[in-house]
XYZ file of C-alpha atoms in Angstrom:
395
model
C 37.288 2.700 9.608
C 34.168 4.592 8.505
C 30.825 4.021 10.192
C 28.151 2.022 8.353
C 25.593 4.139 6.495
C 22.520 5.248 8.405
C 19.052 5.332 6.846
C 15.872 6.815 8.289
C 12.499 5.411 7.168
C 9.622 7.844 7.804
C 5.946 6.813 7.468
C 2.597 8.103 8.665
C 1.881 5.061 10.879
C 3.958 2.537 12.799
C 1.511 -0.070 11.498
C 2.719 0.648 7.958
C 6.373 0.315 8.946
C 5.744 -2.941 10.778
C 3.565 -4.606 8.163
C 4.906 -3.238 4.878
C 8.532 -2.228 5.469
C 9.745 -4.510 8.230
C 11.349 -6.925 5.738
C 13.140 -4.009 4.061
C 14.447 -2.814 7.429
C 15.657 -6.334 8.209
C 17.378 -6.586 4.819
C 19.134 -3.264 5.415
C 20.254 -4.296 8.878
C 21.609 -7.579 7.512
C 23.602 -5.558 4.950
C 25.209 -3.524 7.724
C 23.095 -0.370 7.598
C 22.009 1.513 10.698
C 18.212 1.714 10.510
C 16.050 4.343 12.222
C 12.259 4.115 11.947
C 10.065 7.187 12.482
C 6.270 7.501 12.652
C 3.487 8.822 14.860
C 2.937 6.694 17.981
C 0.702 3.647 17.727
C 0.431 0.027 18.664
C 3.367 -1.228 16.595
C 6.285 0.948 17.645
C 7.126 -1.258 20.591
C 6.955 -4.304 18.354
C 9.586 -2.721 16.132
C 11.733 -2.017 19.175
C 11.288 -5.616 20.301
C 12.807 -6.657 16.977
C 15.867 -4.586 17.812
C 15.108 -1.501 15.699
C 15.360 2.100 16.787
C 11.872 3.542 16.496
C 11.203 7.220 17.176
C 7.672 8.495 17.822
C 6.897 11.739 15.984
C 3.266 12.780 16.619
C 1.376 14.528 13.818
C -2.023 14.440 12.140
C -2.232 13.195 8.567
C -5.394 15.234 8.012
C -4.420 18.568 9.542
C -4.025 21.563 7.242
C -3.512 24.087 10.039
C -0.498 26.206 8.972
C 0.872 26.414 12.515
C 0.626 22.644 12.994
C 2.283 22.029 9.630
C 5.083 24.481 10.399
C 5.562 22.777 13.749
C 5.906 19.392 12.050
C 8.488 20.786 9.634
C 10.519 22.326 12.478
C 10.470 19.045 14.444
C 11.566 17.115 11.374
C 14.464 19.494 10.736
C 15.585 19.096 14.342
C 15.282 15.322 14.114
C 17.246 15.108 10.854
C 19.970 17.356 12.253
C 20.179 15.255 15.425
C 20.238 11.891 13.650
C 22.367 12.978 10.675
C 21.312 10.041 8.450
C 23.100 9.376 5.181
C 19.729 8.856 3.494
C 16.013 9.250 4.248
C 13.167 7.280 2.681
C 9.683 8.816 2.945
C 6.378 6.940 2.563
C 2.900 8.476 2.007
C 2.108 12.004 0.887
C 2.617 14.097 4.048
C 5.855 12.301 4.912
C 7.091 12.810 1.345
C 6.273 16.520 1.297
C 7.436 17.577 4.752
C 10.196 15.020 5.058
C 11.661 16.184 1.752
C 11.518 19.829 2.819
C 13.395 18.969 6.001
C 15.927 16.799 4.171
C 16.590 19.397 1.464
C 17.142 22.055 4.141
C 19.573 19.805 6.018
C 21.415 18.461 2.963
C 20.377 14.801 3.211
C 19.864 12.584 0.116
C 16.230 11.555 -0.360
C 14.226 8.598 -1.620
C 10.477 9.187 -1.851
C 7.808 6.536 -2.311
C 4.708 7.665 -4.185
C 2.197 4.822 -3.851
C -0.650 6.548 -5.683
C -1.983 9.977 -6.483
C -3.636 10.334 -3.109
C -6.915 11.826 -1.931
C -5.985 15.365 -2.974
C -5.765 14.329 -6.635
C -8.618 11.805 -6.759
C -11.339 13.565 -4.725
C -13.598 15.777 -6.894
C -14.605 17.850 -3.843
C -13.958 21.573 -3.417
C -11.451 21.158 -0.565
C -9.297 18.748 -2.574
C -9.374 20.989 -5.640
C -8.249 23.975 -3.561
C -5.371 21.971 -2.109
C -4.034 20.751 -5.463
C -2.094 23.879 -6.536
C -0.084 24.216 -3.275
C 0.436 20.454 -3.102
C 1.814 20.447 -6.657
C 4.220 23.239 -5.723
C 5.391 21.254 -2.720
C 5.813 18.148 -4.865
C 7.988 20.058 -7.364
C 10.305 21.009 -4.538
C 10.176 17.620 -2.813
C 10.809 15.433 -5.855
C 13.536 17.358 -7.628
C 17.214 17.732 -6.893
C 20.370 15.890 -7.862
C 20.241 13.682 -4.760
C 16.530 12.840 -4.885
C 14.920 9.711 -6.319
C 11.206 8.925 -6.397
C 9.896 5.373 -6.535
C 6.530 4.741 -8.210
C 4.518 1.535 -8.105
C 3.057 1.808 -11.603
C 3.823 3.546 -14.881
C 0.607 5.581 -14.972
C 1.322 7.419 -11.723
C 4.920 8.062 -12.756
C 3.850 9.336 -16.167
C 1.246 11.624 -14.582
C 3.832 13.222 -12.278
C 6.215 13.665 -15.211
C 3.467 15.150 -17.406
C 2.543 17.611 -14.650
C 6.245 18.547 -14.440
C 6.389 17.574 -10.795
C 9.457 15.366 -11.276
C 12.197 14.890 -13.867
C 11.980 11.500 -15.626
C 15.607 10.587 -14.866
C 14.938 10.894 -11.130
C 12.131 8.331 -11.125
C 12.319 4.584 -10.518
C 9.628 1.936 -10.940
C 9.289 -0.732 -8.226
C 5.956 -2.533 -8.081
C 4.825 -2.433 -4.466
C 6.486 -3.570 -1.284
C 6.477 -7.212 -2.375
C 5.101 -10.280 -0.648
C 6.744 -13.021 1.419
C 6.143 -16.027 -0.811
C 7.428 -18.522 1.727
C 4.795 -17.333 4.204
C 1.893 -16.519 1.912
C 1.235 -19.870 0.299
C -1.400 -22.547 0.474
C -0.866 -25.166 3.199
C -0.216 -27.729 0.451
C 2.834 -25.618 -0.498
C 4.413 -25.566 2.943
C 7.586 -27.080 1.521
C 7.990 -24.063 -0.770
C 8.418 -26.105 -3.958
C 6.722 -24.418 -6.900
C 7.005 -27.378 -9.236
C 4.456 -29.374 -7.190
C 1.624 -26.878 -7.950
C -1.024 -28.657 -5.846
C -4.540 -27.622 -6.833
C -6.662 -25.940 -4.209
C -9.468 -28.184 -3.051
C -12.785 -26.841 -4.293
C -15.229 -25.701 -1.614
C -18.131 -27.849 -0.516
C -21.145 -27.325 -2.729
C -23.274 -26.525 0.328
C -20.986 -23.711 1.499
C -21.542 -20.193 0.187
C -18.697 -18.764 -1.854
C -16.842 -16.345 0.392
C -15.801 -12.935 -0.924
C -13.247 -10.840 0.931
C -12.816 -7.073 0.870
C -9.757 -6.112 2.945
C -8.855 -2.435 3.056
C -9.477 0.773 4.923
C -13.164 1.616 4.774
C -12.847 4.510 2.350
C -15.367 5.352 -0.339
C -12.551 5.598 -2.898
C -11.841 1.903 -2.289
C -15.156 1.155 -3.986
C -16.857 -0.304 -0.944
C -20.206 1.349 -1.727
C -20.224 -0.117 -5.248
C -19.249 -3.487 -3.790
C -22.189 -3.476 -1.401
C -24.581 -2.587 -4.205
C -23.157 -5.395 -6.371
C -23.318 -7.852 -3.488
C -26.967 -7.000 -2.842
C -27.695 -7.684 -6.516
C -26.016 -11.088 -6.268
C -27.942 -12.033 -3.160
C -31.233 -10.808 -4.617
C -30.637 -13.021 -7.670
C -30.175 -16.044 -5.415
C -26.382 -16.139 -5.409
C -24.927 -18.364 -2.683
C -22.294 -15.850 -1.601
C -21.187 -14.219 1.612
C -19.024 -11.136 2.093
C -16.334 -10.591 4.699
C -15.119 -7.032 5.264
C -11.741 -6.691 6.959
C -10.824 -3.112 7.801
C -11.658 -0.114 9.947
C -13.017 3.340 9.351
C -10.277 5.940 8.973
C -11.443 9.267 10.466
C -8.224 10.995 9.364
C -9.380 10.629 5.752
C -12.411 12.637 4.555
C -13.342 9.721 2.276
C -13.853 7.368 5.236
C -17.140 5.689 5.974
C -18.724 6.768 9.236
C -19.773 4.588 12.156
C -23.356 5.108 11.021
C -22.492 3.941 7.492
C -20.982 0.743 8.846
C -23.889 0.051 11.182
C -26.281 0.358 8.246
C -24.188 -1.976 6.094
C -24.014 -4.557 8.877
C -27.754 -5.067 8.551
C -27.356 -6.608 5.097
C -27.785 -10.374 4.818
C -24.614 -12.356 4.274
C -22.255 -9.560 5.365
C -19.780 -9.840 8.228
C -17.588 -6.961 9.376
C -14.379 -8.222 10.961
C -12.773 -4.889 11.817
C -8.985 -4.765 11.739
C -7.514 -8.228 11.104
C -4.055 -8.781 12.544
C -3.287 -12.030 10.721
C -4.277 -11.933 7.056
C -2.773 -15.343 6.259
C -5.454 -17.306 8.105
C -8.227 -15.163 6.658
C -6.990 -15.509 3.069
C -6.808 -19.263 3.532
C -10.518 -19.295 4.408
C -11.980 -17.349 1.459
C -12.611 -17.998 -2.227
C -12.364 -14.618 -3.985
C -10.699 -11.307 -3.099
C -12.329 -8.135 -4.397
C -11.004 -4.562 -4.444
C -13.074 -2.175 -6.627
C -10.848 0.831 -5.864
C -10.756 4.085 -7.833
C -6.950 4.471 -7.628
C -4.080 2.392 -6.230
C -0.324 2.041 -6.234
C 0.090 -1.742 -6.044
C -2.320 -3.027 -3.371
C -0.671 -5.311 -0.840
C -3.889 -7.273 -0.311
C -3.968 -8.234 -3.986
C -0.337 -9.378 -3.887
C -1.085 -11.550 -0.862
C -4.271 -12.889 -2.472
C -2.439 -13.874 -5.648
C 0.327 -15.504 -3.620
C -2.368 -17.547 -1.872
C -3.760 -18.709 -5.237
C -6.957 -16.715 -4.927
C -8.722 -15.230 -7.958
C -9.159 -11.465 -7.861
C -11.864 -9.055 -8.936
C -10.462 -5.539 -9.194
C -10.941 -2.343 -11.129
C -9.239 -1.644 -14.428
C -6.934 1.029 -13.003
C -3.191 1.601 -12.957
C -2.238 -0.161 -9.734
C -4.441 -3.202 -10.260
C -3.575 -3.750 -13.938
C 0.069 -4.196 -12.957
C -0.851 -7.390 -11.102
C -4.196 -8.589 -12.424
C -4.300 -9.780 -16.033
C -7.953 -9.804 -17.049
C -9.113 -13.361 -17.644
C -5.809 -14.839 -16.481
C -5.599 -14.468 -12.695
C -8.707 -12.377 -12.168
C -11.307 -10.127 -13.707
C -11.045 -6.363 -14.209
C -14.092 -4.109 -14.176
C -14.563 -0.364 -14.725
C -14.186 1.745 -11.583
C -17.283 3.257 -9.942
C -19.480 0.621 -11.595
C -21.958 -1.822 -10.054
C -23.384 -4.047 -12.796
C -19.980 -5.157 -14.260
C -18.715 -5.782 -10.724
C -21.733 -7.936 -9.898
C -21.323 -9.851 -13.174
C -17.643 -10.560 -12.513
C -18.326 -11.791 -8.995
C -21.199 -13.945 -10.240
C -18.997 -15.502 -12.938
C -16.277 -16.496 -10.490
C -18.691 -17.605 -7.784
C -20.355 -20.012 -10.217
C -17.170 -21.630 -11.544
C -14.818 -23.369 -9.037
C -12.580 -24.656 -11.832
C -12.082 -21.126 -13.156
C -11.210 -19.933 -9.654
C -8.587 -22.649 -9.297
C -7.058 -21.917 -12.700
C -6.885 -18.187 -12.051
C -5.471 -18.776 -8.583
C -2.570 -20.835 -9.909
C -1.869 -18.219 -12.581
C -1.818 -15.476 -9.946
C 0.733 -17.337 -7.865
C 3.003 -17.607 -10.901
C 2.717 -13.877 -11.650
C 3.722 -12.998 -8.092
C 6.630 -15.446 -8.233
C 7.994 -13.814 -11.368
C 7.497 -10.147 -10.495
C 6.545 -9.416 -6.880
C 8.758 -11.537 -4.635
C 9.552 -9.481 -1.516
C 13.248 -10.309 -1.714
C 13.451 -9.055 -5.299
C 11.572 -5.846 -4.443
C 13.878 -5.148 -1.504
C 16.967 -5.675 -3.656
C 15.583 -3.201 -6.200
C 14.985 -0.689 -3.408
C 18.471 -1.195 -2.014
C 19.891 -0.505 -5.487
C 18.175 2.908 -5.440
C 19.780 3.651 -2.088
C 23.211 2.757 -3.390
C 22.761 5.292 -6.214
C 22.705 8.007 -3.564
C 24.885 6.604 -0.794
C 28.172 4.802 -1.311
C 28.495 1.513 0.630
C 31.161 3.135 2.802
C 28.551 5.601 4.003
C 29.919 8.537 2.028
C 27.126 10.438 0.233
């Protein structure tokens, strides 16, 4: 009797594996797969082990470009893949995709790569990013091509860009919109029974309470946080009864991150509360009125999926990853990226109209039900695996 197939999931943080891919790992385990999780050490590895998963700590820096450090990471990955001998590897985030694919190609292991956006190298106009683009494109061409390689994109625009740049062959791409959302968990309290036909309206906020906006993301400039603060100041200056909650931390590994000094300056603004990292998003989403993400580039943002599932209207930028979820005027409002005045106008419109917020919230829940259910997304991902690995474990 042949052994069940083994899959290795490799990400740049254990937080990502725990929060975004735990349900996938559980689905694989239920289907009889052996699951190995790999990431740098952090606060979530032991939580994964407590759930019964094998988690392996592999230290590395996501920001380092030191050739010796990068070569060392590649050597350690090759050794790990040879020791584990998985039937398939699935890589998440740019460095894991590039180096994990090199290691897998050199050890003869089938590969699934997840490209969740173009990444800082392609979106940053700075000199360092521009210098890195040619070698990164070469690495992508090697990482994404091969008979036993598939690459999953979260939106058509990113996939089409990679195809146009000749980084990947079209027949080796698959489109799966995000990591999905747990609809049984992310729902209004009135929906605790899970029945969609009831469609209970969200109770409108008290007139005396300011409308609460939520920005929940890493504190990176490319997430549009500077434009958001400028728009929020405009709203407050015009007498808008709004408050802003910011859930997220600075991210020193990313050159686009705000600094501690930036955050301290922003904290001085009236009506702004910085929450830092929030462990439980469900309670926070249940306490706000509008979710806003004015990002420059996205795959399919998890916070927007969770917001829509919670019947919250969304203000987002008119970019690839947000357009896939937010239909302008239906479940939210789309504004141009890197803009302040349109962002302020959209927030003002929603803040002033509770009935519009309720209508958009219900529409967002329906969109997530039809297209972004976590179970459906995981089944689509499993189908990609089966293309490369037979159920018996023979590749």
